[in-house]
Coordinates of C-alpha atoms in Angstrom, one line a residue:
Chain L
M1 CA 7.3 -15.0 21.0
S2 CA 5.7 -15.0 17.7
Q3 CA 3.3 -12.2 16.9
T4 CA 0.8 -14.4 16.6
G5 CA 1.1 -16.1 19.9
Q6 CA 1.0 -12.3 21.3
A7 CA -2.4 -11.2 19.1
L8 CA -3.5 -15.0 21.2
A9 CA -2.3 -14.0 24.5
E10 CA -3.8 -10.7 23.9
G11 CA -7.0 -12.0 23.4
V12 CA -7.0 -13.8 26.7
G13 CA -8.0 -12.1 29.8
T14 CA -9.3 -9.0 29.2
P15 CA -12.7 -9.3 26.7
T16 CA -10.5 -8.8 23.2
P17 CA -8.5 -5.4 23.8
P18 CA -8.2 -3.5 20.8
V19 CA -5.8 -4.3 18.3
R20 CA -3.3 -1.5 18.6
S21 CA -3.2 0.3 15.3
S22 CA 0.5 0.8 15.3
T23 CA 0.3 -3.1 15.6
L24 CA -2.1 -3.5 12.5
V25 CA -0.2 -1.2 10.8
T26 CA 3.2 -3.2 11.4
R27 CA 2.0 -6.6 10.7
A28 CA 0.2 -5.0 7.7
F29 CA 3.4 -4.6 6.1
R30 CA 4.5 -8.0 6.1
L31 CA 2.0 -8.1 3.2
W32 CA 3.5 -7.4 -0.2
R33 CA 0.3 -5.2 -1.4
T34 CA 0.8 -3.0 1.4
R35 CA 4.2 -2.3 0.5
I36 CA 3.3 -1.6 -2.9
G37 CA 0.8 0.8 -1.9
A38 CA 2.7 2.6 0.8
L39 CA 5.4 3.0 -2.0
F40 CA 3.4 4.3 -4.6
V41 CA 1.7 6.8 -2.3
L42 CA 5.2 7.8 -0.8
I43 CA 6.3 8.7 -4.2
L44 CA 4.0 10.8 -5.5
V45 CA 3.7 12.5 -2.2
V46 CA 7.4 13.3 -2.5
V47 CA 6.8 14.7 -6.0
A48 CA 4.0 16.6 -4.9
I49 CA 6.3 17.9 -1.9
V50 CA 9.6 18.7 -3.5
G51 CA 8.3 18.7 -7.0
P52 CA 7.8 22.6 -7.3
Y53 CA 11.2 23.0 -6.1
V54 CA 13.2 20.7 -8.9
A55 CA 11.1 21.7 -11.6
P56 CA 13.0 22.8 -14.5
H57 CA 10.8 25.8 -15.5
T58 CA 7.8 27.5 -13.8
A59 CA 4.3 26.1 -14.5
S60 CA 2.8 28.6 -16.9
E61 CA 6.4 29.4 -18.5
F62 CA 6.1 28.9 -22.5
V63 CA 9.1 26.5 -23.4
A64 CA 8.5 25.2 -27.2
I65 CA 6.3 24.8 -29.6
P66 CA 2.8 23.5 -28.5
N67 CA 2.6 19.9 -28.6
S68 CA 6.1 19.1 -29.0
P69 CA 6.8 15.4 -28.4
P70 CA 9.4 15.2 -26.0
G71 CA 13.5 16.0 -26.7
G72 CA 15.6 18.9 -27.5
D73 CA 14.0 22.4 -25.7
A74 CA 10.8 20.6 -25.4
G75 CA 12.1 18.6 -22.0
V76 CA 11.8 15.0 -21.5
L77 CA 7.9 14.6 -21.6
G78 CA 7.3 17.6 -24.4
T79 CA 5.1 20.6 -23.9
D80 CA 1.6 20.9 -23.5
Y81 CA -1.3 22.6 -25.7
L82 CA -0.1 26.0 -24.9
G83 CA 3.5 24.9 -25.1
Q84 CA 4.1 24.6 -21.3
D85 CA 6.9 22.1 -20.1
V86 CA 5.0 18.7 -19.0
L87 CA 7.8 17.8 -16.6
S88 CA 7.5 21.1 -14.8
R89 CA 3.0 21.0 -15.0
F90 CA 3.3 17.7 -13.3
L91 CA 5.8 18.6 -10.3
Y92 CA 3.6 21.0 -9.6
G93 CA 0.7 19.6 -10.2
G94 CA 0.3 17.1 -6.9
R95 CA 0.0 19.7 -4.2
G96 CA -3.4 20.8 -4.7
I97 CA -5.1 17.6 -5.3
L98 CA -3.2 15.4 -2.6
V99 CA -3.9 18.6 0.5
M100 CA -7.2 18.8 -0.6
A101 CA -7.9 15.2 -0.8
A102 CA -6.1 15.1 2.4
V103 CA -8.2 17.5 4.4
S104 CA -11.9 17.1 3.2
T105 CA -11.3 13.3 3.9
A106 CA -10.1 13.8 7.4
I107 CA -12.7 16.3 8.0
G108 CA -15.0 13.4 6.6
L109 CA -13.5 10.9 9.1
V110 CA -13.8 12.8 11.8
L111 CA -17.5 14.0 11.3
G112 CA -18.4 10.3 10.2
V113 CA -17.1 8.1 13.1
A114 CA -18.5 10.9 15.4
I115 CA -22.1 10.5 13.8
G116 CA -21.5 6.3 13.5
L117 CA -20.7 6.0 17.2
V118 CA -23.4 8.2 18.7
A119 CA -26.2 6.5 16.9
A120 CA -24.5 3.1 17.8
Y121 CA -24.3 3.9 21.3
T122 CA -27.4 5.5 21.6
R123 CA -29.9 2.8 19.9
N124 CA -32.7 5.2 20.1
A125 CA -34.7 7.5 17.9
L126 CA -31.3 9.2 17.5
D127 CA -30.2 6.7 16.1
D128 CA -32.7 6.4 13.4
V129 CA -33.1 10.4 12.9
L130 CA -29.1 10.5 12.2
M131 CA -29.3 7.4 9.9
R132 CA -32.2 8.9 7.6
A133 CA -30.2 11.9 7.6
M134 CA -27.6 10.3 6.7
D135 CA -29.7 8.4 3.8
V136 CA -30.8 11.7 2.2
I137 CA -27.2 12.4 1.3
M138 CA -26.1 9.0 0.1
A139 CA -29.1 9.2 -2.2
F140 CA -26.7 11.7 -4.6
P141 CA -23.2 10.4 -5.6
Q142 CA -20.6 12.1 -4.1
I143 CA -19.7 13.8 -7.5
M144 CA -23.1 14.8 -8.1
L145 CA -23.2 16.7 -4.7
A146 CA -19.6 18.2 -5.3
L147 CA -20.9 19.5 -9.1
V148 CA -23.7 20.9 -8.1
A149 CA -22.3 22.6 -5.1
V150 CA -19.4 24.0 -7.1
S151 CA -21.8 25.4 -9.7
L152 CA -23.8 26.8 -7.0
V153 CA -21.1 28.6 -5.0
G154 CA -17.9 28.4 -7.3
A155 CA -15.3 26.1 -7.6
Q156 CA -13.2 28.0 -4.4
T157 CA -10.8 25.4 -2.3
W158 CA -13.1 25.4 1.0
V159 CA -16.2 24.9 -1.3
I160 CA -14.5 21.6 -2.8
I161 CA -13.3 20.5 0.6
V162 CA -17.0 20.7 2.2
A163 CA -18.7 19.2 -0.4
I164 CA -16.0 16.0 -0.4
A165 CA -16.4 16.0 3.4
V166 CA -20.1 16.3 3.8
T167 CA -20.5 13.3 1.2
T168 CA -17.6 11.1 2.7
A169 CA -18.8 11.6 6.5
P170 CA -22.5 9.5 5.8
R171 CA -20.3 6.8 4.2
V172 CA -18.2 6.7 7.1
A173 CA -20.7 6.9 9.7
R174 CA -22.8 3.5 8.4
V175 CA -19.8 1.3 8.5
A176 CA -18.3 2.9 12.1
R177 CA -21.9 2.3 13.2
G178 CA -22.0 -1.2 11.9
A179 CA -18.7 -2.1 13.5
A180 CA -19.6 -0.4 16.4
Q181 CA -23.1 -1.7 17.5
P182 CA -21.7 -5.0 18.1
V183 CA -19.2 -3.8 20.4
V184 CA -21.9 -1.8 22.4
E185 CA -23.5 -5.0 23.3
R186 CA -20.3 -6.3 25.1
D187 CA -20.3 -6.5 28.9
F188 CA -17.1 -4.1 29.3
V189 CA -19.4 -1.4 27.7
A190 CA -22.1 -1.7 30.6
A191 CA -19.1 -2.4 33.0
T192 CA -17.7 1.3 32.2
E193 CA -21.1 2.8 32.2
S194 CA -21.8 1.3 35.8
M195 CA -18.4 2.9 36.8
G196 CA -20.0 6.2 35.6
L197 CA -17.5 6.8 33.0
S198 CA -19.2 10.2 30.9
R199 CA -20.4 9.4 27.6
V200 CA -17.6 11.0 25.5
R201 CA -15.1 9.0 27.3
I202 CA -17.0 5.7 26.9
L203 CA -17.1 6.6 23.2
T204 CA -13.7 7.8 22.8
G205 CA -12.0 5.5 25.3
E206 CA -14.2 2.5 24.6
L207 CA -15.7 2.1 21.5
L208 CA -13.5 4.2 19.4
P209 CA -10.2 2.3 19.7
N210 CA -12.4 -1.7 19.2
I211 CA -13.3 -0.2 15.3
L212 CA -9.5 1.2 14.5
G213 CA -9.3 -1.6 12.4
P214 CA -12.5 -1.1 10.2
M215 CA -12.0 2.6 10.3
M216 CA -8.4 2.6 8.8
V217 CA -9.6 0.8 5.9
E218 CA -12.5 3.0 5.3
A219 CA -9.9 5.8 5.7
S220 CA -8.0 4.4 2.5
L221 CA -10.8 3.6 0.9
R222 CA -12.3 7.4 1.3
L223 CA -8.8 9.1 0.3
T224 CA -9.0 7.1 -2.7
Y225 CA -12.5 8.5 -3.6
S226 CA -11.7 11.9 -2.8
I227 CA -8.6 11.8 -5.0
G228 CA -10.9 10.2 -7.8
V229 CA -13.6 13.1 -7.1
I230 CA -11.3 16.4 -6.7
A231 CA -9.4 15.0 -9.6
A232 CA -12.4 14.6 -11.8
L233 CA -13.8 17.9 -10.7
A234 CA -10.5 19.2 -11.9
F235 CA -11.2 17.3 -15.2
L236 CA -14.5 18.9 -15.9
G237 CA -12.3 22.5 -15.2
L238 CA -14.1 23.2 -11.9
S239 CA -10.8 23.9 -9.7
P240 CA -9.9 26.5 -7.7
D241 CA -7.3 27.9 -10.4
P242 CA -8.8 26.5 -14.0
N243 CA -5.2 27.1 -15.7
G244 CA -2.9 26.3 -13.0
A245 CA -1.0 23.3 -12.7
N246 CA -3.2 20.4 -11.6
W247 CA -3.3 16.7 -12.9
G248 CA -7.2 16.4 -13.8
T249 CA -6.9 19.8 -15.4
M250 CA -3.7 18.7 -17.3
I251 CA -5.5 15.4 -18.7
Q252 CA -8.6 17.5 -20.3
Q253 CA -6.3 20.1 -21.3
N254 CA -4.2 17.5 -23.8
Q255 CA -6.7 15.3 -24.1
I256 CA -7.2 17.1 -27.7
A257 CA -3.5 15.9 -28.5
L258 CA -3.5 12.2 -27.7
A259 CA -2.6 11.1 -30.8
T260 CA 0.4 13.6 -31.5
Q261 CA 1.6 14.0 -28.1
P262 CA 0.3 11.8 -25.4
W263 CA 2.9 12.7 -22.7
G264 CA 0.2 15.4 -21.5
A265 CA -2.2 13.7 -21.0
L266 CA -0.4 10.4 -20.1
T267 CA 2.1 11.8 -17.5
P268 CA -0.9 13.0 -15.3
I269 CA -2.9 9.9 -15.6
I270 CA 0.0 7.4 -14.5
A271 CA 0.5 9.8 -11.4
I272 CA -3.4 9.5 -10.5
A273 CA -3.9 5.8 -11.3
L274 CA -0.5 5.3 -8.9
L275 CA -1.9 7.3 -6.3
T276 CA -5.1 5.7 -6.1
M277 CA -3.5 2.5 -6.9
G278 CA -1.7 3.1 -4.3
T279 CA -4.5 4.1 -1.7
G280 CA -6.1 1.4 -2.2
L281 CA -4.0 -1.2 -2.0
F282 CA -3.0 -0.1 1.3
G283 CA -6.2 -0.6 2.3
D284 CA -6.6 -4.0 1.3
G285 CA -3.8 -4.9 3.0
I286 CA -4.8 -3.2 6.3
A287 CA -8.2 -5.3 5.6
R288 CA -6.7 -8.2 5.0
T289 CA -4.7 -8.2 8.1
A290 CA -7.4 -6.7 10.2
A291 CA -9.3 -9.7 9.1
G292 CA -6.7 -12.0 9.7
I293 CA -6.4 -11.1 13.4
D294 CA -9.9 -11.5 14.1
R295 CA -9.9 -15.2 12.6
E296 CA -7.1 -16.0 14.6
R297 CA -8.7 -14.5 17.7
G298 CA -11.9 -17.0 17.1
D299 CA -14.4 -13.8 16.0
E300 CA -15.4 -15.4 13.1
Chain D
M1 CA -50.7 -0.8 12.2
T2 CA -49.0 -4.0 14.3
W3 CA -49.3 -6.1 11.2
L4 CA -46.9 -3.7 9.6
R5 CA -44.3 -4.4 12.4
Q6 CA -45.0 -8.2 11.7
G7 CA -46.5 -9.9 8.9
G8 CA -44.1 -10.9 6.4
I9 CA -42.5 -10.3 3.0
G10 CA -45.8 -7.9 1.4
A11 CA -45.7 -5.6 5.1
F12 CA -41.7 -5.5 4.8
I13 CA -42.3 -4.0 1.2
I14 CA -44.8 -1.8 2.2
R15 CA -42.1 -0.7 5.1
R16 CA -39.4 -0.1 3.1
L17 CA -41.8 1.7 0.3
L18 CA -42.7 4.2 3.1
L19 CA -39.0 4.7 4.3
G20 CA -38.2 5.2 0.6
V21 CA -40.9 7.9 0.0
L22 CA -39.5 9.7 3.1
V23 CA -36.2 9.5 2.2
L24 CA -37.1 11.0 -1.2
V25 CA -39.4 13.9 0.9
L26 CA -36.3 14.7 2.3
V27 CA -34.1 14.8 -0.6
S28 CA -36.5 17.1 -2.1
I29 CA -36.3 19.5 0.8
L30 CA -32.7 19.1 0.7
V31 CA -32.4 19.9 -2.9
F32 CA -35.1 22.7 -2.7
A33 CA -33.6 24.2 0.3
A34 CA -29.9 23.9 -1.5
T35 CA -30.8 25.5 -4.6
Q36 CA -33.0 28.2 -3.2
A37 CA -30.7 29.2 0.0
L38 CA -27.8 30.3 -2.3
G39 CA -28.4 33.7 -2.9
D40 CA -30.8 35.0 -5.3
P41 CA -31.8 32.9 -8.8
A42 CA -33.0 35.5 -11.0
R43 CA -29.6 37.9 -9.7
A44 CA -27.6 34.8 -10.6
I45 CA -29.1 34.3 -14.0
L46 CA -29.6 37.9 -15.0
G47 CA -26.5 39.0 -13.2
R48 CA -25.3 41.7 -11.8
D49 CA -26.6 44.6 -14.5
A50 CA -30.2 43.5 -14.5
T51 CA -32.9 46.3 -14.1
P52 CA -35.6 45.9 -11.4
A53 CA -38.1 45.5 -13.7
S54 CA -36.4 42.1 -15.3
L55 CA -35.5 41.0 -11.9
A56 CA -39.1 41.0 -10.7
A57 CA -40.5 39.6 -14.1
L58 CA -38.1 36.8 -14.0
R59 CA -38.7 36.3 -9.8
A60 CA -42.6 36.3 -10.8
E61 CA -42.0 33.5 -13.3
L62 CA -39.9 31.8 -11.0
D63 CA -42.4 31.8 -8.7
L64 CA -40.0 33.6 -6.2
D65 CA -42.6 36.4 -5.0
Q66 CA -44.4 33.4 -2.9
S67 CA -43.5 32.5 0.5
V68 CA -40.6 29.9 0.8
L69 CA -43.2 26.9 1.9
G70 CA -45.5 28.0 -0.8
Q71 CA -42.1 27.7 -3.2
Y72 CA -41.3 24.4 -2.3
L73 CA -45.1 23.1 -2.3
S74 CA -45.9 24.3 -5.9
W75 CA -42.0 23.0 -7.0
A76 CA -43.0 19.5 -5.0
G77 CA -46.6 19.5 -6.5
G78 CA -45.4 19.7 -9.8
L79 CA -42.9 17.1 -9.6
L80 CA -45.9 14.6 -8.2
N81 CA -47.8 15.6 -11.5
G82 CA -44.5 15.4 -13.6
D83 CA -43.9 18.8 -14.6
L84 CA -40.6 19.5 -14.0
G85 CA -40.8 23.7 -14.7
N86 CA -38.9 25.3 -17.6
S87 CA -35.6 25.1 -18.5
L88 CA -33.9 28.8 -18.1
A89 CA -31.4 28.6 -20.4
A90 CA -33.4 26.6 -23.4
Q91 CA -36.8 28.1 -22.5
Q92 CA -38.7 24.8 -23.1
P93 CA -39.9 22.7 -20.4
V94 CA -37.5 20.3 -18.6
T95 CA -39.2 17.1 -19.4
E96 CA -38.5 17.6 -23.2
L97 CA -35.3 19.0 -22.9
L98 CA -34.6 15.7 -20.7
G99 CA -36.6 13.5 -22.6
S100 CA -34.1 12.4 -25.2
R101 CA -31.3 12.8 -23.6
L102 CA -32.2 10.3 -20.4
V103 CA -33.0 7.7 -23.4
N104 CA -29.6 8.3 -24.3
S105 CA -28.1 7.7 -20.9
S106 CA -30.4 4.9 -19.7
V107 CA -29.0 2.8 -23.1
L108 CA -25.6 3.2 -21.9
V109 CA -26.1 2.4 -17.8
L110 CA -28.2 -0.8 -19.7
C111 CA -25.8 -1.9 -21.7
A112 CA -23.1 -1.5 -18.7
A113 CA -25.4 -3.0 -16.5
V114 CA -26.1 -6.4 -18.7
I115 CA -22.7 -6.9 -19.6
S116 CA -20.9 -6.0 -16.3
I117 CA -23.2 -8.2 -13.6
P118 CA -22.8 -11.7 -15.2
L119 CA -19.5 -11.0 -16.2
S120 CA -18.4 -10.0 -12.7
I121 CA -20.3 -12.6 -11.2
A122 CA -19.0 -15.1 -13.5
I123 CA -15.3 -13.6 -12.8
G124 CA -16.0 -13.8 -8.6
S125 CA -17.2 -17.4 -8.8
W126 CA -14.5 -18.7 -10.5
A127 CA -12.0 -16.9 -8.6
A128 CA -13.3 -18.3 -5.7
L129 CA -13.7 -21.8 -6.9
R130 CA -9.8 -21.1 -8.0
R131 CA -8.6 -19.9 -4.6
E132 CA -5.5 -18.9 -4.4
K133 CA -5.3 -20.4 -7.6
A134 CA -3.5 -18.3 -10.7
F135 CA -6.9 -17.4 -11.8
D136 CA -7.7 -15.8 -8.7
T137 CA -4.6 -14.3 -7.9
V138 CA -4.6 -12.2 -11.1
S139 CA -8.3 -11.1 -11.1
S140 CA -7.8 -10.3 -7.5
S141 CA -5.0 -7.9 -8.5
A142 CA -6.7 -6.5 -11.7
M143 CA -9.8 -6.0 -9.8
L144 CA -8.0 -4.7 -6.7
A145 CA -6.4 -2.0 -9.4
L146 CA -9.1 -1.3 -11.4
A147 CA -11.6 -0.2 -8.7
A148 CA -9.3 2.5 -7.7
L149 CA -8.8 3.7 -10.4
P150 CA -11.2 7.1 -11.2
E151 CA -13.5 6.4 -13.9
F152 CA -12.3 9.4 -16.3
V153 CA -8.6 8.0 -15.8
V154 CA -10.2 4.4 -17.1
A155 CA -12.0 6.4 -19.9
V156 CA -9.2 8.4 -21.2
L157 CA -7.0 5.0 -21.1
L158 CA -9.3 3.1 -23.1
V159 CA -9.7 6.1 -25.8
M160 CA -5.6 6.2 -26.0
L161 CA -5.4 2.5 -26.4
F162 CA -8.4 2.2 -29.0
A163 CA -9.3 5.3 -30.5
T164 CA -6.1 7.6 -30.8
T165 CA -2.6 6.7 -30.1
V166 CA -2.0 3.1 -30.0
L167 CA -5.2 1.6 -32.2
Q168 CA -7.2 3.8 -33.9
V169 CA -10.4 1.3 -34.6
L170 CA -13.1 3.0 -32.4
P171 CA -14.4 6.5 -31.8
A172 CA -12.7 8.4 -29.9
I173 CA -15.9 10.5 -29.1
S174 CA -19.7 9.4 -29.3
P175 CA -21.7 12.6 -30.3
I176 CA -25.6 11.6 -30.6
S177 CA -27.1 14.2 -32.9
P178 CA -30.5 15.6 -32.1
G179 CA -33.1 13.1 -33.3
Q180 CA -30.3 10.5 -34.0
R181 CA -30.9 7.1 -31.2
P182 CA -27.6 5.7 -29.9
W183 CA -28.3 2.2 -31.1
D184 CA -27.9 4.4 -34.3
V185 CA -24.6 4.4 -33.9
P186 CA -23.8 1.1 -31.8
E187 CA -19.6 1.9 -32.3
G188 CA -20.2 5.0 -30.2
L189 CA -21.3 2.9 -27.6
V190 CA -18.2 0.7 -27.4
L191 CA -15.8 2.3 -25.4
P192 CA -18.1 4.4 -22.9
T193 CA -20.3 1.2 -22.2
A194 CA -16.7 -0.2 -21.8
T195 CA -15.8 2.6 -19.6
L196 CA -18.7 1.7 -17.0
V197 CA -18.5 -1.9 -17.0
L198 CA -14.6 -1.5 -15.8
A199 CA -15.9 0.9 -13.1
V200 CA -18.5 -1.5 -11.7
A201 CA -17.2 -4.9 -12.5
P202 CA -14.5 -5.0 -9.6
Y203 CA -16.5 -4.3 -6.8
V204 CA -19.3 -6.7 -8.0
A205 CA -16.5 -9.6 -8.5
R206 CA -14.4 -8.9 -5.1
I207 CA -18.3 -9.0 -3.4
M208 CA -19.2 -12.0 -5.2
R209 CA -15.9 -13.9 -4.5
A210 CA -15.8 -13.1 -1.0
S211 CA -19.6 -14.3 -0.6
M212 CA -18.9 -17.5 -2.4
V213 CA -16.0 -18.4 -0.7
E214 CA -17.8 -18.5 2.8
V215 CA -20.5 -20.4 0.9
L216 CA -18.3 -22.8 -0.3
E217 CA -16.8 -23.3 2.8
S218 CA -20.2 -24.0 4.7
D219 CA -21.7 -27.2 6.3
Y220 CA -24.4 -27.5 3.3
V221 CA -22.1 -27.2 0.4
E222 CA -19.9 -30.2 2.0
M223 CA -23.1 -32.1 2.8
A224 CA -24.2 -32.1 -1.1
R225 CA -20.8 -32.7 -2.1
L226 CA -20.8 -35.8 0.2
K227 CA -24.0 -36.7 -0.9
G228 CA -22.4 -37.2 -4.1
L229 CA -23.8 -34.6 -6.1
P230 CA -22.6 -33.5 -9.2
E231 CA -20.3 -30.4 -8.8
R232 CA -22.3 -28.7 -11.6
T233 CA -25.5 -28.9 -9.5
V234 CA -23.7 -28.5 -6.2
L235 CA -22.5 -25.2 -7.5
I236 CA -25.5 -23.7 -9.5
R237 CA -28.0 -25.2 -6.9
H238 CA -26.6 -25.2 -3.5
A239 CA -24.0 -22.7 -3.8
L240 CA -25.1 -19.7 -6.2
P241 CA -28.6 -18.9 -5.0
N242 CA -26.8 -18.3 -1.5
A243 CA -23.8 -16.5 -2.1
I244 CA -25.5 -14.0 -4.5
G245 CA -27.6 -12.2 -1.7
P246 CA -25.2 -9.9 -0.8
V247 CA -24.2 -9.3 -4.1
F248 CA -27.8 -7.5 -4.8
Q249 CA -26.9 -4.7 -2.6
V250 CA -23.7 -3.7 -4.2
I251 CA -25.1 -3.8 -7.9
A252 CA -27.8 -1.7 -7.0
I253 CA -25.2 0.6 -4.9
N254 CA -23.2 0.5 -7.9
L255 CA -26.1 1.0 -10.6
A256 CA -26.9 4.0 -8.5
Y257 CA -23.7 5.1 -8.6
L258 CA -23.6 4.6 -12.4
A259 CA -26.5 7.4 -12.8
G260 CA -24.4 9.7 -11.1
G261 CA -20.7 8.7 -12.6
V262 CA -22.0 9.0 -16.4
V263 CA -21.7 12.7 -15.4
V264 CA -18.0 12.4 -16.0
I265 CA -17.7 9.6 -18.7
E266 CA -20.5 11.1 -20.6
Y267 CA -18.0 14.2 -20.6
V268 CA -15.1 12.4 -21.8
F269 CA -17.1 11.0 -24.7
N270 CA -19.0 14.3 -25.7
Y271 CA -22.2 11.7 -25.2
S272 CA -25.5 13.9 -25.2
G273 CA -27.1 11.9 -21.8
I274 CA -28.1 13.3 -18.2
G275 CA -24.4 13.7 -17.3
S276 CA -23.9 16.4 -19.7
A277 CA -27.5 18.0 -19.2
L278 CA -26.3 18.2 -15.6
Q279 CA -22.9 19.6 -16.5
D280 CA -24.3 22.5 -18.7
A281 CA -26.8 23.1 -16.3
V282 CA -24.6 23.4 -13.3
V283 CA -22.7 26.1 -15.6
N284 CA -25.5 28.0 -16.9
H285 CA -27.2 28.0 -13.3
D286 CA -30.3 26.2 -14.6
I287 CA -32.0 25.5 -11.2
P288 CA -35.0 23.9 -12.9
V289 CA -32.7 21.5 -14.6
V290 CA -30.4 20.9 -11.8
Q291 CA -33.3 20.4 -9.3
A292 CA -35.2 18.1 -11.8
L293 CA -31.8 15.8 -12.3
A294 CA -30.9 15.7 -8.8
M295 CA -34.6 14.2 -8.0
L296 CA -34.4 11.8 -10.5
I297 CA -30.7 10.5 -9.7
A298 CA -31.8 10.2 -5.8
G299 CA -35.4 8.8 -6.9
V300 CA -33.4 6.0 -8.9
Y301 CA -31.0 5.2 -5.7
V302 CA -33.8 4.7 -3.7
L303 CA -35.7 2.7 -5.6
L304 CA -32.8 0.2 -6.9
N305 CA -32.0 0.0 -2.8
L306 CA -35.6 -1.3 -2.7
L307 CA -35.3 -3.2 -5.2
A308 CA -32.2 -4.9 -3.8
D309 CA -33.7 -5.2 -0.1
V310 CA -36.7 -7.1 -1.7
A311 CA -34.2 -9.4 -4.1
T312 CA -32.0 -10.4 -1.2
I313 CA -35.0 -11.3 1.2
L314 CA -36.7 -13.3 -1.5
V315 CA -33.1 -15.1 -1.9
T316 CA -32.0 -15.6 1.4
P317 CA -34.8 -17.3 3.2
R318 CA -33.6 -17.0 6.7
L319 CA -33.7 -13.5 7.0
R320 CA -37.5 -13.6 6.3
T321 CA -38.3 -15.0 10.2
R322 CA -36.3 -11.8 10.7
L323 CA -39.1 -9.4 9.6

């Protein structure tokens, strides 16, 4: 039986069982955009993990005259403003960004989903209080709150992670609440309530599986933004190690030599662009697939 | 107070206004708490080897000798009177310090809005009309890719393309000397504006396309076509007004985002606006300036959201019954 038939069959009997997240991803991979997105991300993740082991030089080693174009002693991508090897710094520079982005987005997602589900489920004053609190945080652009937090406490890794997580959570919470609200109204939730299931079980066992589709889309979207903000902070000179190899820092430091040795800035630019476009394309693939499944089921 | 719960659009606007004021009050508490809770500002400013006398003098100047509630009330009261306090770094009133920079940033955001909004509405609508055809495929992919790029990456790429590596037709940086206005150096506005347009247009165009696709499939558009109305009339009189409702929200969110997003873009182009003011203030621990800018950006966000809600209600008659 085709997957379409399967999805339709799943829709019969029980009231719209959740789309298994594994099914959703498998089906999303039939779209080219999902494959390309995943490939981009995979390449950059491999660079970030393996890069430091295969780099020809260390990140801070003097190799040749500053801003030498590619070739000879200067290596395949030339040297940067301090005469360091651009290729090596590129290979070292992804890990910090990727780890911080992944950790902060994950924390923000968990917080946001929890708040959104509680707000959608309670439907009372707590809902209002939670959502107003989210409004307050969302009144600040993400980069601005991160900038202020970093300036007040310092550009330590944990400060950046907390700042991104705290600004990610309300945006996730709003989407989670919106997605969960129609689910809360369904009969099967009332049924589990009458069966005496605990609230935690209802939230995690009944509501959460039903909003996994939109949450996966939101996760990749938020990851895209987190990478952007963390790279932008480094670009503004606010990273845990201001002289360390970091794609954002590299762009800022080598911006001055764009006319003569563009590779110093262009290499990290390509890396960040591929990474964020990858997460963006992947999320769009998931979103389209989820919307397609809804249409087949006649949810629209 | 029951009329506030029922009575029509006027009451809706008042309700949203009150809600906006509430959010702003909460924001002001958050801003105040965040900037006060993190250690002693006087010590942060003067450093470790400050003498007790100078610390005490600065504390008095900053009203730090009052109770926390007293400090908050005097600060918030000042905000309401337009008195934002004195910049610690520049030793001049914050309003004076930020005045011209505010104009500079507003010019930038305004230029970006005036170009990006009609452009993205046009691209989105056209893509919806040519659904699944070449223009739609190309523009949708381009919008998707652009939306994912961080704006400083777009900015540096534009600098490479038009100012340094490839072509040298535009200035790479756009500094504005004191006394100068942004429109005195129009060529300096091109690249920053283009960056902001590229940062905003994809979102608006995508939502416009989605909204337009939905409207074009609706019964009333089919009805209008069956009546034999010219396609122009169908699109402009029937489809566009219905499709544009959801777009206002996205425009508002994006304009509010621009108010903060300019921080990085102004830094790239060395443009003296509120973004670079915030960056300077952050580096110098100039707390009154940080507080003022935080309140300003939050105020813009609340105001834009309010306007978007009202605009959506005005263009979507069926929502009015639910007020």
